Amino acid sequence: MTAADLAPTAPDITPPGARFNFAQHLLTANAQRPAKAAFIDDLGTLSYGQLDERVRRMGAGLRTLGIKREERVLLLMQDCNDWPVSFLGALYAGLVPVAVNTLLTADDYAYMLEHSRAQAVLVSGAQLPALVAAMVKSDHEVHKVIVSRPLAPLHPAEVEFEAFVQGQAPLAKCAGTGPDDPGFWLYSSGSTGRPKGTVHSHGNPYWTCELYGKTVLGLTEADVCFSAAKLFFAYGLGNALSFPMSVGATTILMAERPTPEATFKRWLGGIGGLKPNVFYGAPTGFAGMLAHPQLPARGDVALRLVSSAGEALPAELGERFQRHFGVHIVDGIGSTEMLHIFLSNLPERVRYGSTGWPVPGYAVELRGEAGAAVPDGEPGDLYIHGPSAAMMYWGNRDKTRDTFQGGWTKSGDKYMRNADDGSYTYSGRSDDMLKVSGIYVSPFEVEATLVQHPAVLEAAVIGVTDADGLTKTKAFVVRKAGATVTEEELKAFVKDRLAPYKYPRQIEFLDDLPKTATGKIQRFKLREKEASAA
């Protein structure tokens, strides 16, 4: 099966020209709606006209610091109206913003400062202590720290964000970048180890907007968008910045963690009086919301479109959400390396239990261990071909060569193609797949079965080695509040629903599962836990 066989028909989209600056592209697209709200956070509203001016002032300010074209600027900031100003301001000036997770440690930030060689840092006041600690640990010298919404008096080397922006005359024109020039970095979430600096071009987000935001999701300027995934993640960046700005929609930004309570507050119009009609979440978040005693009624929310990514969506979870709210969850898979979703269900065509079909403009292949295509119904390694693939991992040639192969990107996921309708079903990470008694077992299939039990909130499955050196499955289970269930009851529950060899030989109950900030379960930490206990 060739790429041509797998590739869906791509829409007729004009590619970016030889001169293309993504920030300028978005600002120009909204020049005719200067009074419309672009972003709303807890402190106020930023109109498209105000955003245009502030982006150009930020770009001018960064240039006055002596930062040169393509040099990096670290962006360590909570989701708020200052975030798009910072990100787009750097892009506009031809600099490279490096958006990083706000929940990491000083050691992580020290590594990222040295790895990216960032010349300046744009940081939220809440993250400033961690940044200062990182700068003490790092040998890399940062020229300037610009602090958004400081919580304490600043030191001489630090400058307040608003004063910095207002002290500049707006740039008259953007940097003369092209679609293949380095635009920004995103660090991989670290679900399987050390984060990698993933370099994306100015052209990459253009393609995700055109192929997914517009073509698949069908976003319009009438939409009000809200993403539980934060802007520093590839998923959140498209959800809450690139996609809505590409059509002139409004985005609600939230600095706090996306707990059910915080999410419901936004759904019910608690910020700016607007109820979002487009929501982007992840399966872990949906599970928590559906189990919450304050779950809003269908008539109290304005949802018309709900998206999920980050990990595969169990069918039972999607069906329960649809029954309650009358809206399907559109599940898809993307990656930091591909910038956004490339395989997805459709708003008008949802097959729960699958991740859907290739996004128009992308091709996928499933390959076996020898590199040949696998037949329908058998698991294979997922490879993607599409226009939004990253340029490289910075400073990591071996991993770059392993992941980006002649136009194809190796995802690290295993999938099966369903012969009946051509949809794709998730089988786990390539390094999470288990071979039990000589047969592959998908951890996700076992997890999806466990969470169907009324007492189970979450589950994660890994392989453990028994006394004979054979791989067996072990499940880590989080019970719902107040619920009780025994290990033997859960084993019997799985045996009744799956082939006998798939049931977990061991079950351990935990209060919570280790996760990344996007909500991905970190199975490698569970494997480390088992190794240390052995």
Coordinates of C-alpha atoms in Angstrom, one line a residue:
M1 CA 0.0 0.0 0.0
T2 CA 1.6 3.3 -1.1
A3 CA 1.3 6.8 0.2
A4 CA -0.8 7.7 -2.8
D5 CA -3.3 4.9 -1.8
L6 CA -3.5 6.2 1.7
A7 CA -3.6 10.0 1.1
P8 CA -7.0 11.6 1.2
T9 CA -7.9 14.3 -1.3
A10 CA -6.3 17.5 -0.1
P11 CA -8.3 20.7 -0.4
D12 CA -7.2 23.3 -2.9
I13 CA -5.1 25.5 -0.7
T14 CA -2.7 28.1 -1.9
P15 CA 0.7 27.5 -0.3
P16 CA 2.5 30.4 1.4
G17 CA 4.6 32.6 -0.9
A18 CA 8.4 32.9 -0.8
R19 CA 8.0 35.7 1.7
F20 CA 5.9 34.6 4.6
N21 CA 5.8 35.6 8.3
F22 CA 3.1 33.7 10.3
A23 CA 2.5 36.5 12.7
Q24 CA 2.0 39.0 9.9
H25 CA -0.3 36.5 8.2
L26 CA -2.6 36.3 11.2
L27 CA -2.6 40.1 11.8
T28 CA -3.4 40.8 8.2
A29 CA -6.2 38.3 8.3
N30 CA -7.9 40.2 11.1
A31 CA -7.1 43.8 10.0
Q32 CA -10.8 44.4 9.1
R33 CA -12.1 43.5 12.6
P34 CA -10.0 45.8 14.9
A35 CA -12.7 46.1 17.6
K36 CA -13.5 42.4 17.9
A37 CA -12.3 40.5 20.9
A38 CA -9.4 38.3 20.0
F39 CA -8.5 37.0 23.5
I40 CA -10.2 37.2 26.9
D41 CA -8.5 36.3 30.1
D42 CA -9.3 36.8 33.8
L43 CA -8.2 40.4 33.7
G44 CA -9.8 41.7 30.5
T45 CA -10.2 41.7 26.8
L46 CA -7.7 42.2 24.0
S47 CA -9.2 43.3 20.7
Y48 CA -7.6 42.4 17.4
G49 CA -6.6 46.0 16.9
Q50 CA -4.9 46.2 20.2
L51 CA -3.2 42.8 19.6
D52 CA -1.8 44.1 16.3
E53 CA -0.3 47.2 17.9
R54 CA 1.1 45.3 20.9
V55 CA 2.6 42.6 18.8
R56 CA 4.5 45.1 16.7
R57 CA 5.6 47.0 19.9
M58 CA 6.9 43.7 21.4
G59 CA 8.8 42.9 18.2
A60 CA 10.4 46.3 18.4
G61 CA 11.3 45.9 22.0
L62 CA 13.0 42.6 21.5
R63 CA 15.1 44.0 18.7
T64 CA 16.2 46.9 20.9
L65 CA 17.7 44.3 23.3
G66 CA 20.1 43.4 20.5
I67 CA 18.6 40.0 19.8
K68 CA 19.4 39.0 16.2
R69 CA 17.4 37.2 13.6
E70 CA 16.7 33.5 14.4
E71 CA 18.1 33.8 18.0
R72 CA 15.8 32.3 20.6
V73 CA 13.6 33.9 23.2
L74 CA 12.3 31.6 26.0
L75 CA 8.5 32.0 26.7
L76 CA 7.7 30.7 30.2
M77 CA 4.3 32.2 30.7
Q78 CA 0.8 31.2 31.9
D79 CA -2.1 31.4 29.4
C80 CA -3.1 35.1 29.4
N81 CA -3.4 38.0 27.0
D82 CA 0.3 38.6 27.2
W83 CA 1.1 35.2 25.8
P84 CA 0.0 35.8 22.2
V85 CA 1.6 39.2 22.3
S86 CA 4.9 37.6 23.3
F87 CA 4.8 34.7 20.9
L88 CA 3.6 36.7 17.8
G89 CA 5.9 39.6 18.7
A90 CA 8.9 37.4 18.5
L91 CA 7.8 35.8 15.3
Y92 CA 7.0 39.2 13.8
A93 CA 10.6 40.4 14.5
G94 CA 12.1 37.2 13.0
L95 CA 13.1 35.9 16.3
V96 CA 12.4 32.3 17.5
P97 CA 10.1 32.0 20.6
V98 CA 10.7 28.8 22.6
A99 CA 7.4 28.0 24.4
V100 CA 7.9 25.9 27.5
N101 CA 5.8 24.1 30.1
T102 CA 5.0 26.2 33.1
L103 CA 4.9 23.2 35.4
L104 CA 8.5 22.1 35.2
T105 CA 11.4 22.4 37.7
A106 CA 14.3 24.8 37.9
D107 CA 16.5 22.0 36.6
D108 CA 14.3 21.6 33.6
Y109 CA 14.5 25.3 32.8
A110 CA 18.2 25.4 33.3
Y111 CA 18.5 22.7 30.7
M112 CA 16.2 24.5 28.3
L113 CA 18.1 27.8 28.7
E114 CA 21.4 26.2 27.9
H115 CA 20.0 24.0 25.1
S116 CA 18.1 26.8 23.4
R117 CA 20.7 29.5 24.2
A118 CA 17.8 31.9 24.7
Q119 CA 18.9 35.6 24.7
A120 CA 15.9 36.8 26.7
V121 CA 13.0 35.3 28.7
L122 CA 9.4 36.4 28.8
V123 CA 8.0 35.0 32.1
S124 CA 4.9 35.2 34.2
G125 CA 5.3 36.5 37.8
A126 CA 4.2 33.2 39.1
Q127 CA 7.0 31.4 37.3
L128 CA 9.7 33.9 38.1
P129 CA 11.1 32.2 41.2
A130 CA 11.7 28.9 39.2
L131 CA 13.3 30.9 36.4
V132 CA 15.7 32.7 38.8
A133 CA 16.6 29.4 40.4
A134 CA 17.3 28.0 36.9
M135 CA 19.5 30.9 35.9
V136 CA 21.6 30.3 39.1
K137 CA 22.1 26.7 38.0
S138 CA 22.8 27.5 34.4
D139 CA 26.1 28.8 32.9
H140 CA 24.1 30.5 30.1
E141 CA 23.7 34.2 30.4
V142 CA 20.3 35.8 29.6
H143 CA 20.4 39.4 28.6
K144 CA 16.9 40.5 29.8
V145 CA 14.0 39.0 31.8
I146 CA 10.6 40.6 30.9
V147 CA 8.0 39.8 33.6
S148 CA 4.3 39.6 32.9
R149 CA 2.1 40.4 35.9
P150 CA 4.8 40.4 38.6
L151 CA 3.9 39.2 42.1
A152 CA 6.7 41.1 43.9
P153 CA 9.1 44.0 43.2
L154 CA 11.5 43.4 40.4
H155 CA 15.2 43.3 40.4
P156 CA 17.3 45.7 38.2
A157 CA 17.9 43.0 35.6
E158 CA 14.1 42.5 35.2
V159 CA 11.6 44.7 33.5
E160 CA 7.8 44.7 33.8
F161 CA 6.0 43.5 30.7
E162 CA 3.6 46.4 30.2
A163 CA 6.3 49.0 30.6
F164 CA 8.5 47.2 28.1
V165 CA 5.7 47.0 25.5
Q166 CA 4.5 50.6 25.9
G167 CA 8.1 51.9 25.8
Q168 CA 8.5 50.9 22.1
A169 CA 7.3 52.4 18.8
P170 CA 5.6 49.7 16.8
L171 CA 7.6 48.1 14.0
A172 CA 6.5 49.3 10.6
K173 CA 7.0 46.0 9.0
C174 CA 7.7 42.4 9.9
A175 CA 10.9 40.5 9.3
G176 CA 11.3 39.2 5.8
T177 CA 11.0 35.5 6.7
G178 CA 10.0 32.7 4.4
P179 CA 7.8 29.7 5.1
D180 CA 10.8 27.4 5.6
D181 CA 12.6 29.7 8.0
P182 CA 12.7 28.6 11.7
G183 CA 9.7 30.1 13.4
F184 CA 9.4 28.6 16.9
W185 CA 10.4 25.7 19.1
L186 CA 8.2 23.4 21.2
Y187 CA 9.7 20.9 23.6
S188 CA 8.2 17.4 23.5
S189 CA 6.1 16.6 26.5
G190 CA 8.5 14.1 27.9
S191 CA 6.0 11.2 28.1
T192 CA 8.8 8.8 27.3
G193 CA 11.9 10.6 28.6
R194 CA 14.0 13.8 28.1
P195 CA 12.3 16.7 26.2
K196 CA 13.5 17.4 22.7
G197 CA 13.6 20.9 21.2
T198 CA 11.4 20.5 18.2
V199 CA 11.9 23.2 15.6
H200 CA 8.9 24.4 13.5
S201 CA 8.9 26.7 10.5
H202 CA 6.8 29.8 9.8
G203 CA 4.8 27.8 7.3
N204 CA 3.9 24.8 9.5
P205 CA 1.1 26.5 11.5
Y206 CA -0.4 27.8 8.3
W207 CA -0.9 24.3 7.1
T208 CA -2.5 23.1 10.4
C209 CA -4.9 26.0 10.3
E210 CA -5.9 25.3 6.7
L211 CA -6.1 21.5 6.8
Y212 CA -7.5 20.9 10.3
G213 CA -8.8 24.1 11.9
K214 CA -10.8 25.2 8.8
T215 CA -11.2 22.0 6.7
V216 CA -12.0 19.4 9.5
L217 CA -13.3 21.4 12.4
G218 CA -15.0 24.1 10.3
L219 CA -14.2 27.0 12.7
T220 CA -15.6 30.4 11.8
E221 CA -15.4 33.9 13.2
A222 CA -18.6 33.4 15.1
D223 CA -16.9 30.8 17.4
V224 CA -15.7 31.3 21.0
C225 CA -12.9 28.8 21.7
F226 CA -11.6 27.5 24.9
S227 CA -8.8 25.0 25.3
A228 CA -7.9 23.0 28.4
A229 CA -4.5 22.3 26.8
K230 CA -2.2 25.2 27.4
L231 CA -0.6 27.4 24.7
F232 CA 2.9 26.0 25.2
F233 CA 1.8 22.6 23.8
A234 CA 1.4 21.9 20.1
Y235 CA -2.3 21.0 20.6
G236 CA -3.1 24.1 22.7
L237 CA -1.2 26.4 20.4
G238 CA -3.4 25.4 17.5
N239 CA -6.6 25.3 19.6
A240 CA -6.2 28.7 21.3
L241 CA -4.1 30.8 19.0
S242 CA -3.5 29.7 15.4
F243 CA -6.9 28.2 14.6
P244 CA -9.2 30.9 16.1
M245 CA -7.0 33.8 14.8
S246 CA -7.0 32.2 11.3
V247 CA -10.8 32.7 11.1
G248 CA -11.2 35.8 13.4
A249 CA -12.8 33.9 16.3
T250 CA -12.5 34.8 20.0
T251 CA -10.5 32.8 22.5
I252 CA -10.9 32.5 26.2
L253 CA -7.6 32.0 28.0
M254 CA -7.2 30.5 31.5
A255 CA -4.0 30.7 33.6
E256 CA -5.1 28.2 36.2
R257 CA -5.0 24.4 35.9
P258 CA -7.9 23.0 33.9
T259 CA -9.7 21.4 36.8
P260 CA -13.4 20.5 36.3
E261 CA -14.4 23.5 38.5
A262 CA -12.3 25.9 36.5
T263 CA -13.5 24.5 33.2
F264 CA -17.2 24.6 34.2
K265 CA -16.7 28.3 35.2
R266 CA -15.7 29.1 31.7
W267 CA -18.4 26.9 30.1
L268 CA -21.0 28.8 32.1
G269 CA -19.9 32.2 31.0
G270 CA -17.9 33.1 34.1
I271 CA -15.2 35.0 32.1
G272 CA -16.3 38.0 30.1
G273 CA -19.9 36.8 30.0
L274 CA -19.2 34.6 26.9
K275 CA -19.9 30.9 26.8
P276 CA -17.4 29.0 24.7
N277 CA -19.1 26.9 21.9
V278 CA -15.8 25.1 21.0
F279 CA -13.9 23.2 23.6
Y280 CA -10.7 21.3 23.3
G281 CA -9.8 18.8 26.0
A282 CA -8.1 15.4 26.7
P283 CA -9.6 12.1 27.8
T284 CA -8.3 12.4 31.4
G285 CA -10.0 15.7 31.7
F286 CA -13.3 14.4 30.3
A287 CA -13.3 11.5 32.7
G288 CA -12.8 13.9 35.6
M289 CA -15.6 16.2 34.5
L290 CA -18.1 13.4 33.9
A291 CA -17.4 12.1 37.4
H292 CA -17.8 15.5 39.0
P293 CA -20.9 16.2 41.2
Q294 CA -21.2 19.7 39.7
L295 CA -21.3 18.6 36.1
P296 CA -23.4 21.2 34.2
A297 CA -26.7 20.3 32.5
R298 CA -26.9 20.2 28.8
G299 CA -29.0 23.3 28.6
D300 CA -26.5 25.4 30.7
V301 CA -23.7 25.2 28.2
A302 CA -23.3 26.4 24.6
L303 CA -21.0 23.6 23.2
R304 CA -21.3 22.9 19.5
L305 CA -17.9 21.3 18.9
V306 CA -15.7 19.3 21.3
S307 CA -12.2 18.1 20.4
S308 CA -10.0 15.5 22.2
A309 CA -6.3 14.6 21.7
G310 CA -3.3 13.8 23.8
E311 CA -4.2 10.2 24.3
A312 CA -6.7 7.9 22.8
L313 CA -10.3 8.4 23.8
P314 CA -12.1 5.3 25.3
A315 CA -15.3 4.7 23.5
E316 CA -17.3 4.5 26.7
L317 CA -16.1 8.0 27.7
G318 CA -17.1 9.6 24.4
E319 CA -20.5 7.9 24.5
R320 CA -21.2 9.1 28.0
F321 CA -20.3 12.6 27.1
Q322 CA -22.5 12.6 24.1
R323 CA -25.4 11.2 26.0
H324 CA -25.1 14.0 28.6
F325 CA -24.4 17.0 26.4
G326 CA -25.7 15.9 23.0
V327 CA -22.4 16.7 21.4
H328 CA -19.9 14.2 20.1
I329 CA -16.2 14.4 21.1
V330 CA -14.1 14.5 18.0
D331 CA -11.1 12.4 18.8
G332 CA -7.8 12.8 16.9
I333 CA -4.1 12.2 17.3
G334 CA -1.4 14.8 16.7
S335 CA 2.2 15.2 17.9
T336 CA 4.7 17.9 18.7
E337 CA 6.6 16.8 15.6
M338 CA 3.6 17.2 13.3
L339 CA 2.4 20.3 15.2
H340 CA -1.2 19.3 15.3
I341 CA -3.7 16.6 14.5
F342 CA -3.2 14.5 11.3
L343 CA -5.6 11.5 12.0
S344 CA -9.1 12.4 13.3
N345 CA -12.7 11.6 13.5
L346 CA -15.0 14.2 11.9
P347 CA -17.7 16.4 13.5
E348 CA -20.2 14.7 11.2
R349 CA -18.6 11.2 11.3
V350 CA -17.5 9.8 14.7
R351 CA -16.5 6.2 15.3
Y352 CA -15.9 5.9 19.0
G353 CA -13.0 3.5 19.8
S354 CA -11.1 4.7 16.8
T355 CA -9.1 7.8 16.0
G356 CA -10.8 8.2 12.7
W357 CA -9.3 8.9 9.3
P358 CA -6.3 10.8 7.8
V359 CA -6.8 14.5 7.8
P360 CA -7.0 15.9 4.2
G361 CA -3.5 16.7 3.1
Y362 CA -1.8 14.0 5.2
A363 CA -1.0 10.4 4.4
V364 CA -0.3 7.7 6.9
E365 CA 1.3 4.3 6.7
L366 CA 1.4 1.4 9.1
R367 CA 4.7 -0.5 8.9
G368 CA 5.9 -3.8 10.5
E369 CA 9.2 -4.5 12.1
A370 CA 10.9 -5.0 8.7
G371 CA 9.5 -1.7 7.4
A372 CA 6.8 -3.2 5.1
A373 CA 3.2 -2.2 5.2
V374 CA 1.0 -4.4 7.4
P375 CA -2.4 -5.7 6.4
D376 CA -5.7 -4.4 7.8
G377 CA -6.4 -5.6 11.3
E378 CA -2.8 -6.0 12.3
P379 CA -0.9 -3.5 14.5
G380 CA 1.9 -1.5 12.8
D381 CA 4.1 1.5 13.5
L382 CA 2.4 4.7 12.4
Y383 CA 4.2 7.0 9.9
I384 CA 2.9 10.3 8.7
H385 CA 3.6 12.4 5.6
G386 CA 2.3 16.0 5.6
P387 CA 3.3 19.6 5.2
S388 CA 3.5 20.5 8.9
A389 CA 6.3 18.2 10.0
A390 CA 9.0 19.8 12.1
M391 CA 12.4 20.7 10.7
M392 CA 14.5 18.8 13.3
Y393 CA 15.3 18.2 16.9
W394 CA 17.7 20.9 17.9
G395 CA 21.2 19.5 18.6
N396 CA 20.1 15.9 18.3
R397 CA 21.1 14.5 14.9
D398 CA 20.6 10.9 15.7
K399 CA 17.0 11.3 17.0
T400 CA 16.2 13.6 14.1
R401 CA 17.3 11.0 11.6
D402 CA 15.4 8.3 13.4
T403 CA 12.1 10.3 13.5
F404 CA 12.2 12.3 10.2
Q405 CA 12.7 9.8 7.4
G406 CA 12.6 11.0 3.8
G407 CA 9.4 13.1 4.1
W408 CA 7.8 10.6 6.6
T409 CA 7.6 11.2 10.3
K410 CA 7.8 8.2 12.7
S411 CA 5.2 8.8 15.3
G412 CA 6.2 6.2 17.9
D413 CA 2.5 5.0 18.0
K414 CA 1.1 1.7 16.9
Y415 CA -2.2 1.6 15.1
M416 CA -4.5 -0.9 13.3
R417 CA -6.5 0.0 10.2
N418 CA -10.1 -1.2 10.2
A419 CA -11.0 -2.9 7.0
D420 CA -14.7 -2.1 7.1
D421 CA -14.4 1.7 6.9
G422 CA -10.7 2.6 6.7
S423 CA -10.6 4.1 10.2
Y424 CA -7.6 3.7 12.5
T425 CA -7.6 2.3 16.0
Y426 CA -5.0 3.1 18.6
S427 CA -2.9 0.1 19.9
G428 CA -0.5 2.0 22.2
R429 CA 2.9 3.5 22.0
S430 CA 5.5 1.5 20.1
D431 CA 7.5 1.2 23.4
D432 CA 4.3 0.4 25.4
M433 CA 3.1 -2.5 23.3
L434 CA 3.3 -5.8 25.2
K435 CA 3.9 -9.3 23.8
V436 CA 2.3 -11.8 26.1
S437 CA 2.6 -15.5 25.3
G438 CA 3.9 -14.5 21.9
I439 CA 0.9 -12.3 21.1
Y440 CA 0.8 -8.5 21.0
V441 CA -1.4 -6.9 23.7
S442 CA -2.4 -3.3 23.5
P443 CA -2.2 -1.6 26.9
F444 CA -4.9 0.8 25.8
E445 CA -7.4 -1.9 25.0
V446 CA -7.0 -3.3 28.5
E447 CA -7.2 0.2 30.0
A448 CA -10.3 1.1 28.0
T449 CA -11.9 -2.1 29.3
L450 CA -11.0 -1.4 32.9
V451 CA -12.5 2.1 32.9
Q452 CA -15.8 0.7 31.8
H453 CA -16.2 -0.7 35.3
P454 CA -18.4 1.8 37.3
A455 CA -15.8 2.0 40.2
V456 CA -12.8 2.8 38.0
L457 CA -11.8 6.4 37.2
E458 CA -8.5 5.8 35.4
A459 CA -6.2 3.0 34.5
A460 CA -2.7 2.5 33.1
V461 CA -1.2 -0.8 32.0
I462 CA 2.5 -1.8 31.7
G463 CA 4.4 -5.0 31.2
V464 CA 6.3 -6.6 34.1
T465 CA 8.7 -9.5 34.0
D466 CA 7.7 -12.6 35.9
A467 CA 10.1 -15.1 37.6
D468 CA 10.5 -16.9 34.3
G469 CA 11.5 -13.8 32.5
L470 CA 8.2 -13.6 30.6
T471 CA 6.2 -10.4 30.1
K472 CA 2.9 -10.2 31.9
T473 CA 0.5 -7.3 32.2
K474 CA 0.1 -5.1 35.3
A475 CA -2.6 -2.5 35.8
F476 CA -2.5 0.6 38.0
V477 CA -6.1 1.7 38.8
V478 CA -7.5 4.8 40.3
R479 CA -11.0 4.3 41.8
K480 CA -13.7 6.9 41.8
A481 CA -14.3 8.7 45.0
G482 CA -16.2 6.5 47.5
A483 CA -16.1 3.5 45.2
T484 CA -14.9 0.1 46.1
V485 CA -13.7 -2.8 44.0
T486 CA -11.3 -5.7 44.5
E487 CA -8.4 -6.9 42.4
E488 CA -10.2 -10.2 41.7
E489 CA -13.4 -8.5 40.7
L490 CA -11.6 -6.3 38.1
K491 CA -9.7 -9.3 36.7
A492 CA -13.0 -11.1 36.2
F493 CA -14.5 -8.0 34.6
V494 CA -11.7 -7.9 32.0
K495 CA -11.8 -11.7 31.4
D496 CA -15.5 -11.4 30.6
R497 CA -14.8 -8.8 27.9
L498 CA -11.4 -9.6 26.3
A499 CA -9.5 -12.6 25.2
P500 CA -8.2 -14.5 28.3
Y501 CA -4.6 -13.7 27.8
K502 CA -5.2 -10.0 27.9
Y503 CA -6.4 -9.7 31.5
P504 CA -4.0 -8.0 33.9
R505 CA -2.1 -10.5 36.0
Q506 CA -1.5 -7.9 38.7
I507 CA -3.6 -4.8 39.8
E508 CA -2.3 -2.1 42.1
F509 CA -4.6 0.7 43.3
L510 CA -3.2 4.2 43.4
D511 CA -4.6 7.6 44.4
D512 CA -3.5 9.1 41.1
L513 CA -1.4 8.3 38.0
P514 CA 1.7 10.1 36.9
K515 CA 0.9 12.4 34.0
T516 CA 2.4 15.2 31.9
A517 CA 0.8 18.6 32.1
T518 CA -1.2 17.7 29.0
G519 CA -2.8 14.8 30.8
K520 CA -0.8 12.0 29.1
I521 CA -0.2 9.1 31.4
Q522 CA 3.6 8.6 31.9
R523 CA 3.9 4.9 31.8
F524 CA 7.6 5.1 31.8
K525 CA 7.4 6.4 35.4
L526 CA 5.3 3.4 36.3
R527 CA 7.9 1.1 34.7
E528 CA 10.6 2.9 36.7
K529 CA 8.6 2.4 39.9
E530 CA 8.4 -1.3 39.2
A531 CA 12.1 -1.5 38.4
S532 CA 13.0 0.2 41.7
A533 CA 10.8 -2.2 43.7
A534 CA 12.3 -5.3 42.1

